[in-house]
Amino acid sequence: MENFDEVVKEIAAAASPEALEAIRVQVLGRRGSLTLAMRELGALDPEQRRKAGAALNVAKDRVTAALTEATARLGRSALEERLAGERADVTLPLSFDATGRIHPISQTIDEIVAIFGEMGFAVAEGPHIEEDFYNFTALNIPPEHPARQEHDTFYLPDRPDGARLALRTHTSPVQIRTMQAQEPPIRIIVPGRTFRCDHDATHSPMFHQVEGLVVDRTTQMGHLKGCLIEFLRAFFGLDDLPVRFRPSYFPFTEPSAEVDIGCSRKGGELKIGAGGDWLEILGSGMVHPQVLKNCGIDPAEYQGFAFGMGIERVAMLKYGIPDVRAFYDSDLRWLRHYGFLPLDIPSLVRGPLS
Ligand code: PHE
C-alpha cells in the first residue's frame, strides 16, 4: 500500500492552491491512489478486507484533514499578500488639488463649535422628530399659545395613543432633554436641523439652528451678554463689532432679548461692522423659572441663560451668500464657489476664522 505519510507531508509543503489540487486529484480523484485502493478492497477476503479497509479509512481522514488545513493556510497567505499589496499610507497628507468641498453649513457649524468649545461648552444633540411636550409644553408654550401657530409646525399623523409628534421647530427641546438628564452646572450648545413650513429666499423648510444653554448657581444676564458679544466678535472676525441687546419676548425666557449686530447698508450693500445700522441676529434670555421647574431644577437655587441662532443666516452674512435655497440644491458650481477646502479647519489658535 502506498505510504500516505509521504502524501500528508507533500500536502503540508504545497506552495500554491494549484499544487494542492494536483495532489488531491492524485490521491482522492476518480483514479486517485486512495480511491483505487478502496475499490480493490472488494477482491480481498473478509478478514483482510476489514483490516485494510480500516487502515484506508484512517489514511483518508488524515489526507482530508491535511488538505483542509493546507487550504486554510494557503488562503491566509493569499489574503495577507493581497492586504500587503493594497496597503495605503493614511498618514500621507491630502492632495491639494482635491476637488471636494466642505459645505458652508458644515464649515459654519465647525466654526461655531470651535469658538464655544474654547469657552468650555459641550455639544449636545436631540431627535429631529420630537414630542409636543419637548418642543412646546415643557418650554412654557401651552396648547393654545399663539407661538404654536407662529412656528408653522410640520406634524406627523396622530399616533394611536393620541400623542402628537412633530418635526422640531427649533433646537430648544434639547434644553429640556439636557436639563432632565443632567445636573447643573450645564454648559452646552446644540447645533442641528430644524423644520418649519416656510419657503422663500430667506427661509428653507429645513434649516439649522444652534442652541446655547448655561445653568449654574450664579448665572446672570451679564454672563449672557459677555458670552454672546465674545462669540459674535470671534465669529465675524471683528474685534469692534457693535452688539445690541433689545428687549423681546419668548415664552421660555424671562427676561428675553433679541441681539443685533452693527452693519451698514450704504449704497444698498449690506456690510457687517460699525456702520450706524443694526441687523437682528439671534434670540436669547434668562431661562424662565417655570422651564427650570418643568425639568426638576429648583429656580431658587439655579438660574440659566439660553440663546438660539439660525446657522444659514449667519453663514449667509459672513460669506455673502444671497439665497438660502442654494444651500440645498447640490449645485456643484455653487459648492465649488462657496465651499471650503478640507484643510480649512476652523480653530481659534490658528488665527482668524474668516
Ligand atoms: N427657540 C427660539 C426660536 O427658534 C430662539 C431662542 C432660543 C430664544 C433660546 C431664546 C432662547 O426662535
mmCIF file with all atom_site columns, N, CA and C in Angstrom, residues 60-100:
data_model
loop_
_atom_site.group_PDB
_atom_site.id
_atom_site.type_symbol
_atom_site.label_atom_id
_atom_site.label_alt_id
_atom_site.label_comp_id
_atom_site.label_asym_id
_atom_site.label_entity_id
_atom_site.label_seq_id
_atom_site.pdbx_PDB_ins_code
_atom_site.Cartn_x
_atom_site.Cartn_y
_atom_site.Cartn_z
_atom_site.occupancy
_atom_site.B_iso_or_equiv
_atom_site.pdbx_formal_charge
_atom_site.auth_seq_id
_atom_site.auth_comp_id
_atom_site.auth_asym_id
_atom_site.auth_atom_id
_atom_site.pdbx_PDB_model_num
ATOM 1   N N  . LYS A 1 60  ? -7.539  8.056  4.746  1.00 0.00 ? 60  LYS A N  1
ATOM 2   C CA . LYS A 1 60  ? -8.383  9.034  4.051  1.00 0.00 ? 60  LYS A CA 1
ATOM 3   C C  . LYS A 1 60  ? -8.695  10.229 4.961  1.00 0.00 ? 60  LYS A C  1
ATOM 4   N N  . ASP A 1 61  ? -8.999  9.920  6.236  1.00 0.00 ? 61  ASP A N  1
ATOM 5   C CA . ASP A 1 61  ? -9.271  11.009 7.196  1.00 0.00 ? 61  ASP A CA 1
ATOM 6   C C  . ASP A 1 61  ? -8.059  11.919 7.350  1.00 0.00 ? 61  ASP A C  1
ATOM 7   N N  . ARG A 1 62  ? -6.855  11.298 7.426  1.00 0.00 ? 62  ARG A N  1
ATOM 8   C CA . ARG A 1 62  ? -5.632  12.106 7.612  1.00 0.00 ? 62  ARG A CA 1
ATOM 9   C C  . ARG A 1 62  ? -5.394  12.999 6.392  1.00 0.00 ? 62  ARG A C  1
ATOM 10  N N  . VAL A 1 63  ? -5.553  12.406 5.211  1.00 0.00 ? 63  VAL A N  1
ATOM 11  C CA . VAL A 1 63  ? -5.316  13.168 3.980  1.00 0.00 ? 63  VAL A CA 1
ATOM 12  C C  . VAL A 1 63  ? -6.324  14.322 3.877  1.00 0.00 ? 63  VAL A C  1
ATOM 13  N N  . THR A 1 64  ? -7.594  14.008 4.164  1.00 0.00 ? 64  THR A N  1
ATOM 14  C CA . THR A 1 64  ? -8.627  15.048 4.074  1.00 0.00 ? 64  THR A CA 1
ATOM 15  C C  . THR A 1 64  ? -8.343  16.181 5.057  1.00 0.00 ? 64  THR A C  1
ATOM 16  N N  . ALA A 1 65  ? -7.969  15.810 6.295  1.00 0.00 ? 65  ALA A N  1
ATOM 17  C CA . ALA A 1 65  ? -7.669  16.839 7.303  1.00 0.00 ? 65  ALA A CA 1
ATOM 18  C C  . ALA A 1 65  ? -6.485  17.687 6.853  1.00 0.00 ? 65  ALA A C  1
ATOM 19  N N  . ALA A 1 66  ? -5.453  17.029 6.285  1.00 0.00 ? 66  ALA A N  1
ATOM 20  C CA . ALA A 1 66  ? -4.266  17.764 5.834  1.00 0.00 ? 66  ALA A CA 1
ATOM 21  C C  . ALA A 1 66  ? -4.631  18.723 4.706  1.00 0.00 ? 66  ALA A C  1
ATOM 22  N N  . LEU A 1 67  ? -5.535  18.255 3.809  1.00 0.00 ? 67  LEU A N  1
ATOM 23  C CA . LEU A 1 67  ? -5.968  19.126 2.704  1.00 0.00 ? 67  LEU A CA 1
ATOM 24  C C  . LEU A 1 67  ? -6.712  20.361 3.237  1.00 0.00 ? 67  LEU A C  1
ATOM 25  N N  . THR A 1 68  ? -7.612  20.140 4.194  1.00 0.00 ? 68  THR A N  1
ATOM 26  C CA . THR A 1 68  ? -8.376  21.261 4.762  1.00 0.00 ? 68  THR A CA 1
ATOM 27  C C  . THR A 1 68  ? -7.433  22.277 5.399  1.00 0.00 ? 68  THR A C  1
ATOM 28  N N  . GLU A 1 69  ? -6.491  21.755 6.160  1.00 0.00 ? 69  GLU A N  1
ATOM 29  C CA . GLU A 1 69  ? -5.523  22.607 6.852  1.00 0.00 ? 69  GLU A CA 1
ATOM 30  C C  . GLU A 1 69  ? -4.699  23.429 5.839  1.00 0.00 ? 69  GLU A C  1
ATOM 31  N N  . ALA A 1 70  ? -4.230  22.723 4.764  1.00 0.00 ? 70  ALA A N  1
ATOM 32  C CA . ALA A 1 70  ? -3.397  23.405 3.769  1.00 0.00 ? 70  ALA A CA 1
ATOM 33  C C  . ALA A 1 70  ? -4.196  24.442 2.988  1.00 0.00 ? 70  ALA A C  1
ATOM 34  N N  . THR A 1 71  ? -5.478  24.126 2.712  1.00 0.00 ? 71  THR A N  1
ATOM 35  C CA . THR A 1 71  ? -6.323  25.097 2.007  1.00 0.00 ? 71  THR A CA 1
ATOM 36  C C  . THR A 1 71  ? -6.443  26.371 2.828  1.00 0.00 ? 71  THR A C  1
ATOM 37  N N  . ALA A 1 72  ? -6.657  26.215 4.141  1.00 0.00 ? 72  ALA A N  1
ATOM 38  C CA . ALA A 1 72  ? -6.781  27.380 5.023  1.00 0.00 ? 72  ALA A CA 1
ATOM 39  C C  . ALA A 1 72  ? -5.466  28.163 5.047  1.00 0.00 ? 72  ALA A C  1
ATOM 40  N N  . ARG A 1 73  ? -4.353  27.408 5.139  1.00 0.00 ? 73  ARG A N  1
ATOM 41  C CA . ARG A 1 73  ? -3.042  28.081 5.203  1.00 0.00 ? 73  ARG A CA 1
ATOM 42  C C  . ARG A 1 73  ? -2.783  28.889 3.934  1.00 0.00 ? 73  ARG A C  1
ATOM 43  N N  . LEU A 1 74  ? -3.045  28.263 2.778  1.00 0.00 ? 74  LEU A N  1
ATOM 44  C CA . LEU A 1 74  ? -2.793  28.961 1.509  1.00 0.00 ? 74  LEU A CA 1
ATOM 45  C C  . LEU A 1 74  ? -3.747  30.146 1.344  1.00 0.00 ? 74  LEU A C  1
ATOM 46  N N  . GLY A 1 75  ? -5.000  29.996 1.824  1.00 0.00 ? 75  GLY A N  1
ATOM 47  C CA . GLY A 1 75  ? -5.969  31.089 1.754  1.00 0.00 ? 75  GLY A CA 1
ATOM 48  C C  . GLY A 1 75  ? -5.491  32.272 2.585  1.00 0.00 ? 75  GLY A C  1
ATOM 49  N N  . ARG A 1 76  ? -4.985  31.945 3.786  1.00 0.00 ? 76  ARG A N  1
ATOM 50  C CA . ARG A 1 76  ? -4.497  33.013 4.675  1.00 0.00 ? 76  ARG A CA 1
ATOM 51  C C  . ARG A 1 76  ? -3.353  33.771 4.036  1.00 0.00 ? 76  ARG A C  1
ATOM 52  N N  . SER A 1 77  ? -2.385  33.016 3.485  1.00 0.00 ? 77  SER A N  1
ATOM 53  C CA . SER A 1 77  ? -1.232  33.735 2.949  1.00 0.00 ? 77  SER A CA 1
ATOM 54  C C  . SER A 1 77  ? -1.619  34.520 1.702  1.00 0.00 ? 77  SER A C  1
ATOM 55  N N  . ALA A 1 78  ? -2.603  34.001 0.932  1.00 0.00 ? 78  ALA A N  1
ATOM 56  C CA . ALA A 1 78  ? -3.057  34.769 -0.234 1.00 0.00 ? 78  ALA A CA 1
ATOM 57  C C  . ALA A 1 78  ? -3.673  36.084 0.221  1.00 0.00 ? 78  ALA A C  1
ATOM 58  N N  . LEU A 1 79  ? -4.471  36.016 1.321  1.00 0.00 ? 79  LEU A N  1
ATOM 59  C CA . LEU A 1 79  ? -5.106  37.231 1.846  1.00 0.00 ? 79  LEU A CA 1
ATOM 60  C C  . LEU A 1 79  ? -4.054  38.205 2.359  1.00 0.00 ? 79  LEU A C  1
ATOM 61  N N  . GLU A 1 80  ? -3.059  37.631 3.088  1.00 0.00 ? 80  GLU A N  1
ATOM 62  C CA . GLU A 1 80  ? -2.004  38.505 3.613  1.00 0.00 ? 80  GLU A CA 1
ATOM 63  C C  . GLU A 1 80  ? -1.267  39.215 2.486  1.00 0.00 ? 80  GLU A C  1
ATOM 64  N N  . GLU A 1 81  ? -1.016  38.443 1.414  1.00 0.00 ? 81  GLU A N  1
ATOM 65  C CA . GLU A 1 81  ? -0.302  39.022 0.275  1.00 0.00 ? 81  GLU A CA 1
ATOM 66  C C  . GLU A 1 81  ? -1.127  40.157 -0.337 1.00 0.00 ? 81  GLU A C  1
ATOM 67  N N  . ARG A 1 82  ? -2.445  39.912 -0.464 1.00 0.00 ? 82  ARG A N  1
ATOM 68  C CA . ARG A 1 82  ? -3.309  40.934 -1.065 1.00 0.00 ? 82  ARG A CA 1
ATOM 69  C C  . ARG A 1 82  ? -3.367  42.179 -0.185 1.00 0.00 ? 82  ARG A C  1
ATOM 70  N N  . LEU A 1 83  ? -3.497  41.955 1.139  1.00 0.00 ? 83  LEU A N  1
ATOM 71  C CA . LEU A 1 83  ? -3.578  43.097 2.052  1.00 0.00 ? 83  LEU A CA 1
ATOM 72  C C  . LEU A 1 83  ? -2.298  43.915 1.997  1.00 0.00 ? 83  LEU A C  1
ATOM 73  N N  . ALA A 1 84  ? -1.149  43.217 1.937  1.00 0.00 ? 84  ALA A N  1
ATOM 74  C CA . ALA A 1 84  ? 0.127   43.936 1.885  1.00 0.00 ? 84  ALA A CA 1
ATOM 75  C C  . ALA A 1 84  ? 0.206   44.760 0.605  1.00 0.00 ? 84  ALA A C  1
ATOM 76  N N  . GLY A 1 85  ? -0.305  44.180 -0.504 1.00 0.00 ? 85  GLY A N  1
ATOM 77  C CA . GLY A 1 85  ? -0.254  44.867 -1.785 1.00 0.00 ? 85  GLY A CA 1
ATOM 78  C C  . GLY A 1 85  ? -1.166  46.076 -1.826 1.00 0.00 ? 85  GLY A C  1
ATOM 79  N N  . GLU A 1 86  ? -2.275  46.004 -1.060 1.00 0.00 ? 86  GLU A N  1
ATOM 80  C CA . GLU A 1 86  ? -3.262  47.089 -1.118 1.00 0.00 ? 86  GLU A CA 1
ATOM 81  C C  . GLU A 1 86  ? -3.064  48.126 -0.018 1.00 0.00 ? 86  GLU A C  1
ATOM 82  N N  . ARG A 1 87  ? -1.991  47.996 0.730  1.00 0.00 ? 87  ARG A N  1
ATOM 83  C CA . ARG A 1 87  ? -1.809  48.890 1.868  1.00 0.00 ? 87  ARG A CA 1
ATOM 84  C C  . ARG A 1 87  ? -1.761  50.352 1.419  1.00 0.00 ? 87  ARG A C  1
ATOM 85  N N  . ALA A 1 88  ? -2.510  51.222 2.150  1.00 0.00 ? 88  ALA A N  1
ATOM 86  C CA . ALA A 1 88  ? -2.474  52.653 1.840  1.00 0.00 ? 88  ALA A CA 1
ATOM 87  C C  . ALA A 1 88  ? -1.877  53.379 3.039  1.00 0.00 ? 88  ALA A C  1
ATOM 88  N N  . ASP A 1 89  ? -1.023  54.340 2.787  1.00 0.00 ? 89  ASP A N  1
ATOM 89  C CA . ASP A 1 89  ? -0.416  55.107 3.870  1.00 0.00 ? 89  ASP A CA 1
ATOM 90  C C  . ASP A 1 89  ? -1.359  56.238 4.252  1.00 0.00 ? 89  ASP A C  1
ATOM 91  N N  . VAL A 1 90  ? -2.144  56.024 5.318  1.00 0.00 ? 90  VAL A N  1
ATOM 92  C CA . VAL A 1 90  ? -3.143  57.035 5.681  1.00 0.00 ? 90  VAL A CA 1
ATOM 93  C C  . VAL A 1 90  ? -2.501  58.257 6.322  1.00 0.00 ? 90  VAL A C  1
ATOM 94  N N  . THR A 1 91  ? -1.206  58.206 6.572  1.00 0.00 ? 91  THR A N  1
ATOM 95  C CA . THR A 1 91  ? -0.562  59.383 7.162  1.00 0.00 ? 91  THR A CA 1
ATOM 96  C C  . THR A 1 91  ? -0.130  60.377 6.090  1.00 0.00 ? 91  THR A C  1
ATOM 97  N N  . LEU A 1 92  ? -0.261  59.977 4.809  1.00 0.00 ? 92  LEU A N  1
ATOM 98  C CA . LEU A 1 92  ? 0.108   60.921 3.756  1.00 0.00 ? 92  LEU A CA 1
ATOM 99  C C  . LEU A 1 92  ? -0.835  62.119 3.767  1.00 0.00 ? 92  LEU A C  1
ATOM 100 N N  . PRO A 1 93  ? -0.329  63.322 3.525  1.00 0.00 ? 93  PRO A N  1
ATOM 101 C CA . PRO A 1 93  ? -1.221  64.495 3.520  1.00 0.00 ? 93  PRO A CA 1
ATOM 102 C C  . PRO A 1 93  ? -2.178  64.445 2.335  1.00 0.00 ? 93  PRO A C  1
ATOM 103 N N  . LEU A 1 94  ? -3.339  65.086 2.516  1.00 0.00 ? 94  LEU A N  1
ATOM 104 C CA . LEU A 1 94  ? -4.321  65.176 1.435  1.00 0.00 ? 94  LEU A CA 1
ATOM 105 C C  . LEU A 1 94  ? -3.725  65.943 0.262  1.00 0.00 ? 94  LEU A C  1
ATOM 106 N N  . SER A 1 95  ? -4.072  65.548 -0.931 1.00 0.00 ? 95  SER A N  1
ATOM 107 C CA . SER A 1 95  ? -3.531  66.298 -2.054 1.00 0.00 ? 95  SER A CA 1
ATOM 108 C C  . SER A 1 95  ? -4.318  67.608 -2.189 1.00 0.00 ? 95  SER A C  1
ATOM 109 N N  . PHE A 1 96  ? -3.605  68.665 -2.519 1.00 0.00 ? 96  PHE A N  1
ATOM 110 C CA . PHE A 1 96  ? -4.233  69.981 -2.525 1.00 0.00 ? 96  PHE A CA 1
ATOM 111 C C  . PHE A 1 96  ? -5.123  70.227 -3.737 1.00 0.00 ? 96  PHE A C  1
ATOM 112 N N  . ASP A 1 97  ? -5.032  69.318 -4.724 1.00 0.00 ? 97  ASP A N  1
ATOM 113 C CA . ASP A 1 97  ? -5.909  69.532 -5.867 1.00 0.00 ? 97  ASP A CA 1
ATOM 114 C C  . ASP A 1 97  ? -7.235  68.792 -5.679 1.00 0.00 ? 97  ASP A C  1
ATOM 115 N N  . ALA A 1 98  ? -7.543  68.412 -4.411 1.00 0.00 ? 98  ALA A N  1
ATOM 116 C CA . ALA A 1 98  ? -8.820  67.749 -4.134 1.00 0.00 ? 98  ALA A CA 1
ATOM 117 C C  . ALA A 1 98  ? -9.952  68.631 -4.651 1.00 0.00 ? 98  ALA A C  1
ATOM 118 N N  . THR A 1 99  ? -10.917 67.997 -5.333 1.00 0.00 ? 99  THR A N  1
ATOM 119 C CA . THR A 1 99  ? -11.994 68.808 -5.900 1.00 0.00 ? 99  THR A CA 1
ATOM 120 C C  . THR A 1 99  ? -13.194 68.891 -4.959 1.00 0.00 ? 99  THR A C  1
ATOM 121 N N  . GLY A 1 100 ? -13.271 68.003 -3.950 1.00 0.00 ? 100 GLY A N  1
ATOM 122 C CA . GLY A 1 100 ? -14.383 68.032 -2.998 1.00 0.00 ? 100 GLY A CA 1
ATOM 123 C C  . GLY A 1 100 ? -14.326 69.285 -2.147 1.00 0.00 ? 100 GLY A C  1
#
